[in-house]
Coordinates of C-alpha atoms in Angstrom, one line a residue:
M1 CA -0.9 14.9 -0.7
L2 CA -2.5 13.6 2.5
D3 CA -1.8 15.1 5.9
N4 CA -3.7 12.4 7.8
S5 CA -3.2 8.7 6.7
N6 CA -6.8 8.0 7.7
G7 CA -8.2 11.0 5.9
P8 CA -9.9 11.0 2.5
S9 CA -8.0 10.2 -0.6
V10 CA -7.2 13.2 -2.9
V11 CA -7.5 13.0 -6.7
A12 CA -4.6 14.9 -8.4
P13 CA -3.3 15.0 -12.0
C14 CA -0.1 13.1 -12.7
K15 CA 2.8 15.5 -13.3
H16 CA 4.0 13.5 -16.3
C17 CA 0.8 12.8 -18.3
D18 CA -1.9 15.0 -16.6
E19 CA -4.1 11.9 -16.1
E20 CA -6.0 11.9 -12.8
T21 CA -4.6 9.7 -10.1
V22 CA -5.2 8.8 -6.5
W23 CA -3.2 7.4 -3.7
L24 CA -5.1 4.5 -2.0
R25 CA -4.2 2.3 1.0
T26 CA -4.1 -1.4 0.3
A27 CA -5.1 -4.3 2.5
Y28 CA -1.5 -5.5 2.3
G29 CA -0.1 -2.6 4.3
G30 CA 1.1 0.0 1.7
W31 CA 0.0 2.8 -0.5
H32 CA -0.2 2.7 -4.3
L33 CA -0.9 5.2 -7.0
F34 CA -4.0 4.2 -9.0
D35 CA -5.7 5.7 -12.1
V36 CA -8.9 7.3 -11.2
S37 CA -10.7 6.0 -14.3
M38 CA -11.9 2.4 -13.9
R39 CA -11.2 -0.2 -16.6
L40 CA -13.1 -3.4 -17.6
T41 CA -11.9 -6.2 -15.5
D42 CA -12.0 -8.7 -18.4
T43 CA -9.6 -6.6 -20.5
S44 CA -7.2 -5.7 -17.7
F45 CA -3.9 -7.5 -17.3
A46 CA -3.2 -10.1 -14.6
G47 CA -1.5 -8.4 -11.7
N48 CA -3.1 -5.1 -12.5
R49 CA -6.7 -5.6 -11.3
F50 CA -7.7 -4.0 -8.0
A51 CA -10.9 -3.2 -6.2
V52 CA -12.0 -1.6 -2.9
D53 CA -13.2 -4.1 -0.3
R54 CA -16.5 -2.8 1.0
R55 CA -15.9 -4.1 4.6
S56 CA -12.4 -2.7 5.2
R57 CA -12.5 0.1 2.6
L58 CA -9.0 -0.9 1.6
V59 CA -7.8 -1.8 -1.9
I60 CA -7.4 -5.5 -2.6
D61 CA -5.7 -7.4 -5.5
L62 CA -8.4 -9.2 -7.5
D63 CA -6.1 -12.0 -8.4
C64 CA -6.3 -13.0 -4.7
V65 CA -10.1 -13.2 -4.9
L66 CA -12.3 -15.8 -6.6
E67 CA -13.0 -14.8 -10.2
S68 CA -16.7 -15.2 -9.8
R69 CA -16.6 -12.4 -7.2
W70 CA -14.8 -9.9 -9.5
P71 CA -16.6 -6.6 -10.3
A72 CA -17.2 -5.6 -13.9
Q73 CA -14.7 -2.7 -13.6
C74 CA -11.5 -2.4 -11.6
L75 CA -8.8 0.0 -10.5
T76 CA -5.4 -0.2 -12.2
L77 CA -2.0 0.9 -11.1
H78 CA -0.9 4.2 -12.7
K79 CA 2.7 3.1 -13.2
Y80 CA 1.6 0.8 -16.1
S81 CA -0.2 3.6 -18.0
C82 CA 2.5 6.2 -17.4
P83 CA 6.0 4.6 -17.1
E84 CA 7.6 8.0 -16.4
S85 CA 5.7 8.0 -13.0
Y86 CA 7.2 4.7 -11.9
D87 CA 9.8 6.2 -9.5
D88 CA 7.2 8.6 -8.1
S89 CA 4.6 5.8 -7.6
R90 CA 7.0 3.5 -5.7
H91 CA 6.8 5.5 -2.5
Y92 CA 4.0 7.7 -1.0
R93 CA 5.6 11.1 -1.0
N94 CA 4.6 12.2 2.6
R95 CA 5.8 9.0 4.2
P96 CA 9.4 8.8 5.4
R97 CA 11.6 6.3 3.7
Q98 CA 13.3 3.7 5.7
A99 CA 17.1 3.8 5.6
N100 CA 18.8 1.1 3.5
E101 CA 21.1 0.1 6.3
I102 CA 19.5 -0.1 9.7
D103 CA 21.4 -0.4 13.0
L104 CA 19.8 -3.2 14.9
T105 CA 22.1 -3.3 17.9
D106 CA 19.8 -1.1 20.0
L107 CA 16.8 -3.4 19.1
W108 CA 18.7 -6.5 20.0
R109 CA 19.8 -4.9 23.4
R110 CA 16.2 -4.1 24.2
L111 CA 14.9 -7.5 23.2
A112 CA 17.6 -9.2 25.4
A113 CA 16.7 -6.9 28.3
S114 CA 13.0 -7.7 28.1
E115 CA 13.7 -11.4 27.7
A116 CA 15.9 -11.4 30.8
E117 CA 13.2 -9.4 32.7
Q118 CA 10.6 -12.0 31.7
R119 CA 12.8 -14.8 32.9
T120 CA 13.4 -13.2 36.3
S121 CA 9.7 -12.4 36.7
S122 CA 8.7 -16.0 35.8
R123 CA 11.2 -17.5 38.3
S124 CA 9.9 -15.3 41.2
A125 CA 6.2 -16.2 40.5

């Protein structure tokens, strides 16, 4: 969908239900598939109320914000209105998935080497 992760979001129909959806970046470090149509915040379910933060321009979970600051309408996750899209909405398509089993031996070696280097530089100083 997006070539550039900082680029504008693209509205596209869901391949299961033809409802318009959009991938948006969240303040919590991930991407989620949202319905384009906004819903009333009062009638939305807990855990499925989101809004765009004006300062950061990232999507935030309204359940983490004071209720007095909630907007009248909110974004909702598409996976709840179209269960068939659940697997598609779990991962942003253009982002590589991390392997289930990760070999950390190289990481541990590099950490040990940098730690040893810091020790020797602090002793010589």
